[in-house]
Amino acid sequence: RSPPSSLPPPPRNSRLNSMATEAQAQWVLTATGRSPTNIAVIKYWGKRDEALILPVNDSISVTLDPDHLSATTTVAASPAFPSDRMWLNGKEIALSGGRFQSCLREIRKRARDVEDEKRGIKIKKEDWEKLHVHIASYNNFPTAAGLASSAAGFACLVFTLGKLMNVNEDYGELSSIARQGSGSACRSIYGGFVKWCMGKSDDGSDSMAVQLVDESHWDDLVIIIAVVSSKQKETSSTSGMRDTVETSPLLQYRAQTVVPGRILKMEEAIKNRDFESFARLTCADSNQFHAVCLDTSPPIFYMNDTSHRIISLVEKWNHSEGTPQVAYTFDAGPNAVLIARNRKTAALLLQRLLYCFPPQENNLDRCV
Amino acid sequence: RSPPSSLPPPPRNSRLNSMATEAQAQWVLTATGRSPTNIAVIKYWGKRDEALILPVNDSISVTLDPDHLSATTTVAASPAFPSDRMWLNGKEIALSGGRFQSCLREIRKRARDVEDEKRGIKIKKEDWEKLHVHIASYNNFPTAAGLASSAAGFACLVFTLGKLMNVNEDYGELSSIARQGSGSACRSIYGGFVKWCMGKSDDGSDSMAVQLVDESHWDDLVIIIAVVSSKQKETSSTSGMRDTVETSPLLQYRAQTVVPGRILKMEEAIKNRDFESFARLTCADSNQFHAVCLDTSPPIFYMNDTSHRIISLVEKWNHSEGTPQVAYTFDAGPNAVLIARNRKTAALLLQRLLYCFPPQENNLDRCV
């Protein structure tokens, strides 16, 4: 099976190269891919299975333009590599974590024969089990600052490894593998608006992403990311959501009772390009996600005073216009993701942000 | 009925005076009282009846020492007064609000004959309907900064008016009248730990405070209030809780499912002077109250970065000690109420606070 041709291939600049080394026996086969990050508008927070990364509720996200926030990954295989290794933003990181191992294992399982006739390289399906890989990944935006760097990273890793190993699964299957690297990564496999269906089965086989609409469906929207802090967050999403599941009395109610209704309304709003409903749902769900973080023991604070001021600015503006012009959403960090209804609103928003938060003096008291 | 003698009279410095004026016909009769504020450890947030001020859940508070945070109120009645008037902290405020009128009406209804033989003043029960009052109230702490100034204020108003008008109701009845001024005021009628029973009846007659234990029961506890900001809050409790009731999907679940269990556990913890349970419940319930504020549309933020840092300081300390030493709770403002298990811990806490938040340089980055 190959991906349905109507789906845009999100890692846009994918290529498969083979590089000649001194001895032909020591060949290196490489593939490079790029995956955009995605921003949830109905949030994923809480797992029902830690190992398989199965969520407690469905979530919906919008995939960003890969030209802006994305991960670029090159994977290489060679008989000369004695072990699997990985570099993130130029710094070697341990590949021993279960998440990398899950993705590598699942892709290797599906690897097929690869042949480069010109260079005389022939890799049989079963050879992939013995071949080690080197992985180099770069994010063109701050890592672990609540901007879903792991979503882009794991989506790209799975997609690029799949390319290298000539894997022929459809996007749904790839999303399910990426999910085992980082839950939200499954949504970065598609462009446009994407739903991660939580699934019901214990083995996670039905927990995967589906594309709701492609990126051309609602292309008026403009997303502005206000980087409040590029410091790495104090509480990782993984440990944060584990603590929330274990200690927040409100989380299960949110997951079981509030979110299912919001998912239906959000799908409807996206289908109809109904910005008012879209904005109200997006803001409410961002706030509810941070509410369950606060209901965690000890409490988790991802937003700071600057985040609050940005919310206040948007709420006041939307209120004064009578109908929402801008939606805000915050992930596991203080940075604001602002979604403007069109380019004109986006320009006004940028003006207001720069007026209220002038880059030089950092004077936060001018507006809100 | 008079208050049961085992209960301490919380407005400690109550006195009934009559002042001679130039013409004996123009007499002025006065009474002065003082009421402490109270701090909820299981929070009141949300009304089921706006006019009668009936809450969506029970709450539990601790009444502070009146020497520290309290309201002092003098009420005066005279045939020379053409209308009811009130001054708060020396500034005249409108008495037209329904809340003042409710308290005045309910106390006047229960007024009895008053006689000052020496001065020849005789007020019949029915005369009180025609006599106007002047009320002067002072808080010895910031007003409307989330330190329950209205709780102390209305408790004191009701108590002192009751004294002036020779009202003979028991404390439960007075608490129910104070409740109609400001919900949490009903809890300031008693010292020690106090429970406001939400009640079931539509007319609010069973929505009143009861004392759980008096102030001698757990006198090891030391309460430190860290005033982060003495600015008046942006969102009043009244409009804030109305918005939460109307828009937060999580509030009803909190009120109906989470709080009833916490009330039972908190009563048990107080009875047994079990600081560990007391601290865990207090912190969790403060955080959940702020979580439902955040789940409100538009979201309400009462805590700021400094509040978050104080929480972080306390959580880290408690964690490193293995068992809680200090509980924190925040009302509708950024100020921290810190409850230390004993005087020694309180001294250490003060030291840490002063080290992390030195009063002069206002350098918040030294610790957390």
XYZ file of C-alpha atoms in Angstrom:
736
model
C 0.000 0.000 0.000
C 1.257 3.463 -0.729
C -0.118 6.711 0.752
C -3.317 7.837 -0.985
C -2.259 10.293 -3.628
C -4.697 12.990 -2.422
C -2.673 13.456 0.757
C 0.153 15.964 0.555
C 3.440 14.428 1.667
C 4.213 16.628 4.700
C 7.956 16.050 4.909
C 8.328 17.976 1.687
C 12.028 17.776 0.968
C 12.533 14.080 1.273
C 15.363 12.551 -0.702
C 17.216 9.287 -0.758
C 20.943 9.527 -1.373
C 23.834 7.204 -1.319
C 27.262 8.576 -0.599
C 30.411 6.940 -1.794
C 33.024 6.340 0.873
C 36.671 5.343 0.406
C 36.075 1.645 0.370
C 32.989 0.679 -1.569
C 32.285 -2.008 1.045
C 31.872 0.809 3.591
C 28.987 2.501 1.776
C 26.626 4.865 3.551
C 23.006 5.088 2.492
C 21.153 8.237 3.612
C 17.699 9.780 3.511
C 16.611 13.262 4.563
C 13.148 14.475 5.477
C 11.459 17.456 6.997
C 8.346 17.471 9.198
C 6.406 20.462 10.455
C 5.281 20.846 14.030
C 1.588 20.859 14.902
C -0.406 22.853 17.418
C -3.310 21.221 19.220
C -6.564 23.184 19.333
C -8.257 20.442 21.370
C -5.507 19.322 23.693
C -3.945 15.958 24.356
C -3.068 15.695 28.062
C -2.964 12.350 29.838
C -2.165 8.795 28.793
C -4.141 5.667 29.514
C -1.101 3.548 28.574
C 2.367 4.931 29.230
C 4.351 2.410 27.183
C 2.185 2.458 24.048
C 1.374 6.199 24.429
C -2.386 5.859 24.265
C -4.257 9.040 25.230
C -7.269 9.557 27.514
C -9.070 11.610 24.843
C -9.140 12.476 21.142
C -7.313 15.635 20.117
C -7.325 17.945 17.087
C -4.420 19.970 15.762
C -3.357 22.207 12.938
C -0.108 21.397 11.164
C 2.146 24.386 10.532
C 3.854 25.263 7.299
C 7.070 23.198 7.190
C 8.954 26.269 5.913
C 8.511 27.823 9.351
C 8.569 25.466 12.330
C 9.925 22.089 11.390
C 12.447 19.391 12.138
C 14.896 18.266 9.446
C 16.338 14.822 9.890
C 18.966 12.867 8.010
C 19.256 9.168 8.677
C 22.169 7.094 7.466
C 22.830 3.366 7.453
C 26.216 1.772 6.893
C 27.933 -1.533 7.629
C 30.663 0.691 9.096
C 28.399 1.867 11.975
C 28.940 -0.268 15.069
C 25.821 1.054 16.850
C 22.726 3.258 16.468
C 23.492 6.891 17.365
C 21.626 10.166 17.256
C 22.451 13.881 17.291
C 19.835 16.518 18.098
C 20.734 20.061 17.068
C 24.339 18.927 16.714
C 24.624 17.363 20.162
C 24.687 13.604 20.631
C 21.809 12.268 22.700
C 21.180 8.812 24.133
C 19.101 6.526 21.954
C 18.535 4.128 24.810
C 15.088 5.557 25.659
C 12.164 3.246 24.970
C 10.603 5.770 22.633
C 13.422 5.836 20.080
C 13.732 2.072 20.362
C 9.991 1.635 19.694
C 10.138 3.731 16.527
C 13.320 2.027 15.272
C 11.924 -1.416 16.026
C 8.573 -0.787 14.344
C 10.177 0.656 11.197
C 12.821 -2.079 11.017
C 10.023 -4.649 11.247
C 8.513 -3.190 8.094
C 11.773 -2.647 6.206
C 11.982 -4.026 2.655
C 14.717 -4.773 0.103
C 16.690 -1.733 -1.105
C 18.899 -1.745 -4.162
C 21.224 0.930 -5.557
C 22.326 -0.625 -8.841
C 24.735 2.145 -9.776
C 26.738 1.728 -6.580
C 26.198 -1.971 -6.362
C 24.494 -1.742 -2.963
C 21.951 -4.416 -2.212
C 20.260 -4.612 1.174
C 17.911 -7.497 1.792
C 14.870 -7.049 4.015
C 16.454 -9.191 6.746
C 19.776 -7.238 6.600
C 18.144 -4.200 8.196
C 18.058 -5.957 11.540
C 21.873 -5.946 11.574
C 22.513 -2.539 9.998
C 22.965 0.357 12.421
C 21.781 3.881 11.762
C 23.046 7.365 12.504
C 20.375 10.044 12.894
C 20.932 13.802 12.786
C 17.981 16.076 13.480
C 17.702 19.856 13.622
C 14.797 22.012 14.768
C 14.538 25.488 13.282
C 12.849 26.683 16.539
C 13.401 26.304 20.323
C 13.469 22.707 21.556
C 11.330 21.585 24.527
C 9.870 25.052 25.058
C 6.300 23.941 24.554
C 6.374 24.252 20.785
C 5.894 20.571 20.039
C 9.490 20.014 18.988
C 9.143 16.317 19.793
C 6.062 16.070 17.572
C 7.981 17.327 14.543
C 11.054 15.353 15.557
C 9.469 11.928 15.896
C 7.205 12.370 12.874
C 10.292 13.208 10.848
C 12.325 10.358 12.298
C 9.660 7.797 11.465
C 9.006 9.208 8.019
C 12.690 9.434 7.110
C 13.604 6.012 8.516
C 10.654 4.633 6.569
C 12.045 6.215 3.422
C 15.550 4.858 4.047
C 14.259 1.359 4.712
C 11.809 1.442 1.800
C 8.821 1.013 4.098
C 5.520 0.975 2.239
C 2.915 1.569 4.961
C 0.111 4.105 4.627
C 0.142 7.371 6.591
C -2.217 6.049 9.268
C 0.185 3.236 10.050
C 3.164 5.620 10.091
C 1.232 7.947 12.425
C 0.683 5.055 14.805
C 4.426 4.371 14.848
C 5.289 8.052 15.332
C 2.788 8.063 18.235
C 5.038 5.601 20.063
C 7.859 8.164 19.886
C 5.808 11.121 21.082
C 2.015 11.085 21.226
C 1.447 14.319 19.333
C 3.959 13.272 16.645
C 1.243 11.139 15.067
C -0.568 14.347 14.080
C 2.481 15.791 12.262
C 2.293 13.074 9.604
C -0.475 15.037 7.831
C -0.902 18.669 6.796
C -4.049 20.726 7.445
C -6.294 19.890 10.391
C -5.692 16.491 11.918
C -7.535 14.413 14.490
C -5.792 11.889 16.689
C -8.403 9.227 17.418
C -7.632 7.836 20.849
C -8.744 4.337 19.823
C -10.165 1.614 21.996
C -7.958 -1.429 21.598
C -5.411 -2.314 24.260
C -2.600 -2.838 21.773
C -2.990 0.699 20.410
C -3.516 -0.445 16.836
C -6.508 1.913 16.377
C -4.873 4.926 18.053
C -3.770 6.924 15.032
C -4.177 10.228 13.229
C -6.605 11.042 10.433
C -6.633 14.152 8.305
C -9.843 16.161 8.739
C -9.140 18.672 5.955
C -5.985 19.444 4.033
C -4.053 22.712 4.250
C -5.921 24.327 1.368
C -9.327 24.042 3.094
C -8.927 27.030 5.429
C -5.950 28.955 4.165
C -7.131 32.360 5.444
C -5.859 31.484 8.899
C -2.544 32.983 9.941
C -0.634 31.605 12.916
C 1.684 33.846 14.913
C 3.870 32.382 17.611
C 4.864 34.792 20.349
C 7.968 33.335 21.955
C 7.713 34.472 25.570
C 10.622 32.337 26.664
C 12.840 29.946 24.761
C 14.077 28.335 27.979
C 13.397 24.628 28.266
C 10.331 23.932 30.354
C 10.771 22.837 33.968
C 8.171 20.085 33.809
C 8.393 17.791 30.788
C 5.101 16.919 29.131
C 5.661 13.271 29.901
C 6.083 13.625 33.647
C 3.556 16.465 33.807
C 0.770 14.465 32.231
C 1.624 11.440 34.345
C 1.276 13.549 37.502
C -2.007 14.993 36.233
C -3.457 11.544 35.527
C -2.417 10.386 38.987
C -3.482 13.394 41.049
C -5.989 15.681 39.302
C -9.604 14.946 40.267
C -10.753 17.008 37.282
C -8.810 15.288 34.491
C -10.998 12.226 33.980
C -14.115 14.383 33.925
C -12.494 16.586 31.279
C -11.384 13.582 29.202
C -14.606 11.613 29.407
C -17.283 14.289 29.559
C -15.996 17.631 28.255
C -13.653 16.738 25.405
C -15.920 14.403 23.365
C -18.458 17.223 22.899
C -15.734 19.698 22.018
C -14.250 17.334 19.403
C -17.588 17.160 17.571
C -18.060 20.945 17.726
C -14.486 21.568 16.601
C -14.824 19.222 13.601
C -17.996 21.090 12.657
C -16.321 24.510 13.066
C -13.366 23.447 10.912
C -15.599 21.957 8.245
C -17.639 25.193 8.053
C -14.659 27.536 8.486
C -16.654 29.006 11.395
C -13.989 31.159 13.021
C -16.148 32.256 15.950
C -16.806 28.696 17.171
C -13.261 27.676 16.312
C -11.785 30.505 18.394
C -14.068 29.982 21.389
C -13.354 26.244 21.489
C -9.617 26.714 20.992
C -9.252 29.266 23.789
C -11.527 27.348 26.186
C -9.679 24.110 25.617
C -6.261 25.689 26.070
C -7.430 27.193 29.350
C -8.940 23.911 30.507
C -5.702 22.078 29.774
C -3.826 24.587 31.948
C -6.584 24.264 34.557
C -5.999 20.524 34.944
C -2.252 21.231 35.147
C -3.003 23.572 38.041
C -5.268 20.905 39.577
C -2.250 18.561 39.639
C -0.325 17.927 42.842
C 2.155 19.570 42.984
C 0.598 22.082 40.585
C 2.126 22.620 37.148
C 2.377 26.166 35.783
C 3.281 26.477 32.141
C 1.944 29.997 31.559
C 3.520 33.033 33.206
C 2.485 36.668 33.706
C 3.409 37.523 30.117
C 1.249 34.665 28.835
C -1.621 35.989 30.970
C -1.142 39.464 29.529
C -1.257 38.144 25.995
C -4.507 36.329 26.793
C -5.887 39.496 28.313
C -4.935 41.520 25.217
C -6.666 39.008 22.919
C -9.757 38.657 25.118
C -10.201 42.435 25.323
C -9.745 42.847 21.607
C -12.178 40.040 20.774
C -14.676 41.462 23.260
C -14.440 44.959 21.790
C -14.945 43.635 18.258
C -18.009 41.699 19.348
C -16.824 38.577 17.571
C -13.478 36.779 17.920
C -10.660 37.988 15.661
C -7.873 35.938 17.180
C -7.702 32.616 19.032
C -4.924 31.784 21.481
C -3.585 28.464 22.610
C -0.662 27.565 24.867
C 1.069 24.211 25.050
C 3.409 23.023 27.772
C 5.225 26.357 27.980
C 4.621 30.112 28.211
C 4.741 30.763 24.457
C 1.528 31.962 22.831
C 0.236 30.478 19.607
C -2.108 33.053 18.126
C -4.413 32.186 15.257
C -5.738 35.186 13.349
C -8.813 34.868 11.146
C -7.017 36.365 8.147
C -3.892 38.240 7.028
C -5.331 41.661 7.807
C -6.131 40.680 11.380
C -2.709 39.079 11.679
C -1.067 42.373 10.697
C -3.101 44.257 13.303
C -2.270 41.619 15.891
C 1.446 41.914 15.217
C 1.194 45.688 15.579
C -0.559 45.348 18.918
C 1.876 42.758 20.191
C 4.862 44.906 19.250
C 3.276 47.948 20.865
C 2.448 46.131 24.112
C 5.616 44.074 24.282
C 8.293 46.216 22.641
C 11.244 43.940 21.885
C 13.886 46.318 23.263
C 12.733 47.671 26.582
C 10.703 44.592 27.473
C 8.164 46.902 29.052
C 5.139 44.777 29.785
C 3.078 47.463 31.450
C 2.039 49.459 28.452
C -1.261 47.731 27.853
C -2.745 44.960 29.845
C -31.769 33.100 72.745
C -28.252 34.247 73.439
C -25.072 32.749 71.988
C -23.973 29.559 73.787
C -21.455 30.581 76.417
C -18.806 28.145 75.172
C -18.380 30.173 72.010
C -15.892 33.018 72.125
C -17.364 36.301 70.963
C -15.155 37.023 67.926
C -15.692 40.779 67.732
C -13.719 41.160 70.895
C -13.892 44.874 71.579
C -17.578 45.395 71.291
C -19.054 48.232 73.291
C -22.288 50.179 73.359
C -21.940 53.888 73.932
C -24.207 56.841 73.947
C -22.741 60.215 73.191
C -24.293 63.416 74.368
C -24.872 66.008 71.715
C -25.721 69.651 72.204
C -29.446 69.175 72.236
C -30.497 66.108 74.202
C -33.194 65.488 71.597
C -30.431 65.009 69.031
C -28.795 62.098 70.827
C -26.497 59.682 69.058
C -26.345 56.060 70.109
C -23.255 54.121 68.987
C -21.794 50.663 69.103
C -18.343 49.477 68.032
C -17.220 45.996 67.125
C -14.289 44.229 65.604
C -14.361 41.103 63.415
C -11.425 39.097 62.159
C -11.103 37.926 58.602
C -11.178 34.237 57.754
C -9.248 32.183 55.237
C -10.951 29.295 53.469
C -9.058 26.007 53.373
C -11.855 24.357 51.375
C -12.936 27.107 49.027
C -16.266 28.747 48.373
C -16.541 29.592 44.652
C -19.895 29.748 42.924
C -23.431 30.626 43.983
C -26.603 28.706 43.315
C -28.643 31.805 44.250
C -27.191 35.244 43.539
C -29.653 37.302 45.608
C -29.614 35.171 48.754
C -25.918 34.274 48.329
C -26.323 30.511 48.532
C -23.201 28.553 47.561
C -22.761 25.515 45.306
C -20.716 23.689 47.968
C -19.825 23.647 51.668
C -16.617 25.421 52.656
C -14.289 25.376 55.669
C -12.189 28.251 56.956
C -9.913 29.276 59.758
C -10.636 32.570 61.495
C -7.608 34.754 62.085
C -6.665 36.473 65.303
C -8.641 39.752 65.395
C -5.525 41.565 66.627
C -4.022 41.056 63.198
C -6.385 41.130 60.234
C -9.724 42.566 61.179
C -12.381 45.127 60.436
C -13.416 47.605 63.103
C -16.838 49.137 62.687
C -18.713 51.813 64.568
C -22.426 52.175 63.942
C -24.408 55.141 65.142
C -28.130 55.875 65.202
C -29.642 59.292 65.735
C -32.911 61.079 65.005
C -30.629 63.746 63.480
C -29.559 61.457 60.631
C -31.705 61.987 57.522
C -30.450 58.824 55.779
C -28.309 55.697 56.167
C -24.677 56.377 55.242
C -21.443 54.459 55.313
C -17.708 55.190 55.241
C -15.132 52.517 54.418
C -11.570 53.355 55.412
C -12.612 56.981 55.760
C -14.215 57.274 52.316
C -17.952 57.412 51.898
C -19.386 54.541 49.850
C -22.861 53.987 48.443
C -25.171 51.980 50.673
C -27.606 51.456 47.838
C -26.263 47.979 47.014
C -28.622 45.104 47.731
C -26.112 43.501 50.051
C -25.972 46.342 52.577
C -29.730 46.724 52.340
C -30.249 42.997 53.040
C -28.129 43.124 56.184
C -29.741 46.346 57.426
C -33.236 45.025 56.729
C -32.644 41.677 58.424
C -31.133 43.256 61.538
C -33.819 45.979 61.755
C -36.440 43.218 61.555
C -34.993 41.687 64.707
C -34.360 44.961 66.597
C -35.702 45.237 70.154
C -36.360 47.977 72.685
C -33.288 49.907 73.839
C -33.217 52.128 76.886
C -30.471 54.404 78.211
C -31.974 55.554 81.514
C -29.127 57.926 82.423
C -29.554 59.911 79.221
C -33.283 59.439 79.043
C -33.099 57.725 75.626
C -35.829 55.209 74.920
C -36.094 53.499 71.547
C -39.066 51.223 70.978
C -38.698 48.148 68.770
C -40.827 49.755 66.067
C -38.816 53.047 66.154
C -35.810 51.335 64.551
C -37.607 51.257 61.206
C -37.480 55.069 61.161
C -34.051 55.658 62.689
C -31.176 56.040 60.238
C -27.669 54.802 60.874
C -24.159 55.981 60.077
C -21.559 53.260 59.693
C -17.786 53.730 59.760
C -15.579 50.728 59.066
C -11.810 50.366 58.903
C -9.729 47.417 57.766
C -6.244 47.086 59.218
C -5.116 45.353 55.975
C -5.515 45.860 52.185
C -9.110 46.003 50.983
C -10.293 43.874 48.039
C -6.876 42.336 47.500
C -8.061 38.798 48.039
C -7.712 38.906 51.821
C -11.398 38.508 52.584
C -11.890 42.131 53.599
C -15.583 41.848 52.831
C -15.889 38.790 55.078
C -14.555 40.690 58.072
C -16.473 43.818 57.067
C -19.942 42.306 56.746
C -19.519 40.042 59.788
C -18.595 43.123 61.774
C -21.408 45.212 60.333
C -24.019 42.601 61.209
C -22.590 41.951 64.652
C -22.291 45.623 65.532
C -25.686 46.606 64.150
C -27.118 43.694 66.161
C -25.468 45.076 69.286
C -26.772 48.601 68.630
C -30.303 47.389 68.018
C -30.231 44.938 70.935
C -30.747 41.960 68.666
C -30.846 38.682 70.544
C -30.318 36.049 67.845
C -27.832 33.204 68.170
C -24.596 33.143 66.181
C -25.987 30.778 63.550
C -28.763 33.237 62.770
C -26.316 36.167 62.661
C -24.050 34.158 60.332
C -26.987 33.655 58.000
C -27.597 37.422 57.914
C -23.902 38.193 57.392
C -23.969 35.682 54.511
C -26.396 37.955 52.679
C -23.779 40.730 52.820
C -20.872 38.617 51.608
C -20.989 34.827 51.501
C -17.757 34.190 53.362
C -18.716 36.747 56.046
C -20.894 34.087 57.670
C -17.724 32.229 58.644
C -16.191 35.263 60.410
C -18.888 35.146 63.099
C -16.959 32.372 64.882
C -13.338 31.867 65.901
C -11.351 28.666 65.268
C -12.265 26.425 62.344
C -15.653 27.073 60.832
C -17.791 25.257 58.283
C -20.311 27.051 56.103
C -23.030 24.471 55.412
C -24.445 25.249 51.990
C -27.945 24.205 53.065
C -30.719 22.829 50.936
C -33.709 25.111 51.324
C -34.567 27.656 48.661
C -35.003 30.514 51.137
C -31.434 30.030 52.456
C -32.560 29.575 56.043
C -30.281 26.536 56.511
C -27.265 28.098 54.784
C -25.205 29.174 57.785
C -21.910 28.708 59.561
C -21.121 26.297 62.379
C -17.995 26.229 64.475
C -16.042 22.965 64.041
C -13.502 23.617 66.804
C -12.639 26.791 68.701
C -9.344 28.626 68.423
C -7.737 26.769 71.317
C -8.111 23.357 69.617
C -5.132 23.674 67.252
C -3.141 26.622 68.491
C 0.222 25.365 67.203
C -0.649 26.624 63.735
C 0.895 29.918 62.653
C -0.470 31.821 59.684
C 1.802 34.081 57.646
C 0.362 36.280 54.946
C 2.773 37.197 52.179
C 1.358 40.325 50.552
C 2.463 40.010 46.933
C 0.366 42.951 45.845
C -1.948 45.237 47.753
C -3.543 46.457 44.532
C -7.274 45.862 44.280
C -8.054 42.801 42.222
C -9.170 43.227 38.613
C -11.979 40.686 38.803
C -14.234 40.975 41.848
C -15.161 37.716 43.537
C -18.818 38.355 42.785
C -18.484 38.749 39.037
C -15.696 36.157 38.881
C -17.744 33.429 40.475
C -20.771 34.327 38.380
C -18.687 33.906 35.225
C -17.297 30.601 36.495
C -20.776 29.228 37.241
C -21.936 30.276 33.788
C -18.980 29.129 31.711
C -16.733 26.574 33.459
C -17.539 22.975 32.513
C -15.475 21.807 35.498
C -17.137 23.812 38.287
C -20.231 21.685 38.854
C -18.141 18.541 38.906
C -15.890 20.129 41.526
C -18.841 21.311 43.622
C -20.886 18.123 43.464
C -18.264 15.401 43.294
C -14.895 16.626 44.561
C -15.701 19.012 47.411
C -18.067 16.810 49.486
C -15.306 14.222 49.958
C -12.761 16.897 50.786
C -15.063 18.449 53.407
C -15.285 15.126 55.281
C -11.540 14.579 55.092
C -10.806 18.143 56.195
C -13.133 17.879 59.205
C -11.330 14.687 60.167
C -7.885 16.285 59.704
C -8.859 19.271 61.847
C -10.364 17.089 64.567
C -7.186 14.992 64.732
C -4.788 17.930 64.244
C -3.379 15.872 61.349
C -1.192 18.486 59.679
C -0.155 16.280 56.773
C -3.732 15.681 55.586
C -4.688 19.250 56.413
C -1.847 20.649 54.306
C -2.437 18.356 51.329
C -6.155 19.143 51.249
C -5.612 22.877 51.719
C -3.072 23.165 48.883
C -5.051 20.913 46.529
C -8.253 22.832 47.102
C -6.615 26.219 46.606
C -5.156 24.985 43.336
C -8.483 23.541 42.206
C -10.245 26.816 42.931
C -7.719 28.620 40.718
C -8.111 25.848 38.136
C -11.850 26.516 37.777
C -11.063 30.244 37.538
C -8.772 29.412 34.626
C -11.488 27.193 33.137
C -13.773 30.257 33.063
C -14.397 32.163 29.853
C -12.708 34.628 29.678
C -10.210 33.033 32.069
C -9.604 34.571 35.490
C -6.047 34.761 36.815
C -5.684 35.703 40.454
C -2.194 34.297 41.012
C 0.871 35.789 39.346
C 4.476 34.684 38.812
C 5.378 35.623 42.385
C 2.490 33.518 43.710
C 3.736 30.621 41.579
C 7.230 31.025 42.987
C 5.944 30.969 46.541
C 4.061 27.743 45.778
C 7.189 26.298 44.249
C 9.244 27.235 47.320
C 6.718 25.580 49.658
C 6.303 22.474 47.492
C 10.059 21.960 47.255
C 10.503 22.431 50.974
C 7.674 20.043 51.835
C 9.024 17.513 49.371
C 12.545 17.699 50.806
C 11.236 17.250 54.363
C 9.231 14.190 53.315
C 6.135 15.468 55.095
C 4.399 18.857 54.740
C 5.693 21.655 56.951
C 3.682 24.479 55.443
C 0.345 24.687 53.614
C -0.453 27.451 51.141
C -3.749 28.854 50.026
C -4.604 31.781 47.747
C -7.927 33.584 47.574
C -9.107 35.927 44.854
C -5.734 37.668 44.595
C -1.993 36.976 44.338
C -1.305 37.122 48.094
C -0.157 33.901 49.731
C -1.638 32.664 52.986
C 0.899 30.279 54.463
C 0.011 28.017 57.367
C 3.003 26.646 59.264
C 2.631 23.588 61.475
C 4.203 25.377 64.464
C 6.155 28.465 65.552
C 9.524 26.946 64.749
C 8.501 26.143 61.184
C 6.979 29.607 60.873
C 10.305 31.193 61.822
C 12.118 29.099 59.218
C 9.471 29.958 56.648
C 9.858 33.678 57.282
C 13.611 33.349 56.907
C 13.218 31.575 53.577
C 10.666 34.063 52.307
C 12.880 37.002 53.215
C 15.872 35.343 51.583
C 14.030 34.536 48.356
C 12.038 37.748 48.176
C 14.248 40.386 49.793
C 12.026 43.381 50.554
C 14.436 45.970 49.113
C 15.802 44.729 45.829
C 12.666 42.764 44.984
C 14.917 40.172 43.411
C 12.721 37.194 42.690
C 15.345 35.075 41.011
C 17.347 34.002 44.023
C 15.512 30.756 44.632
C 12.705 29.334 42.687
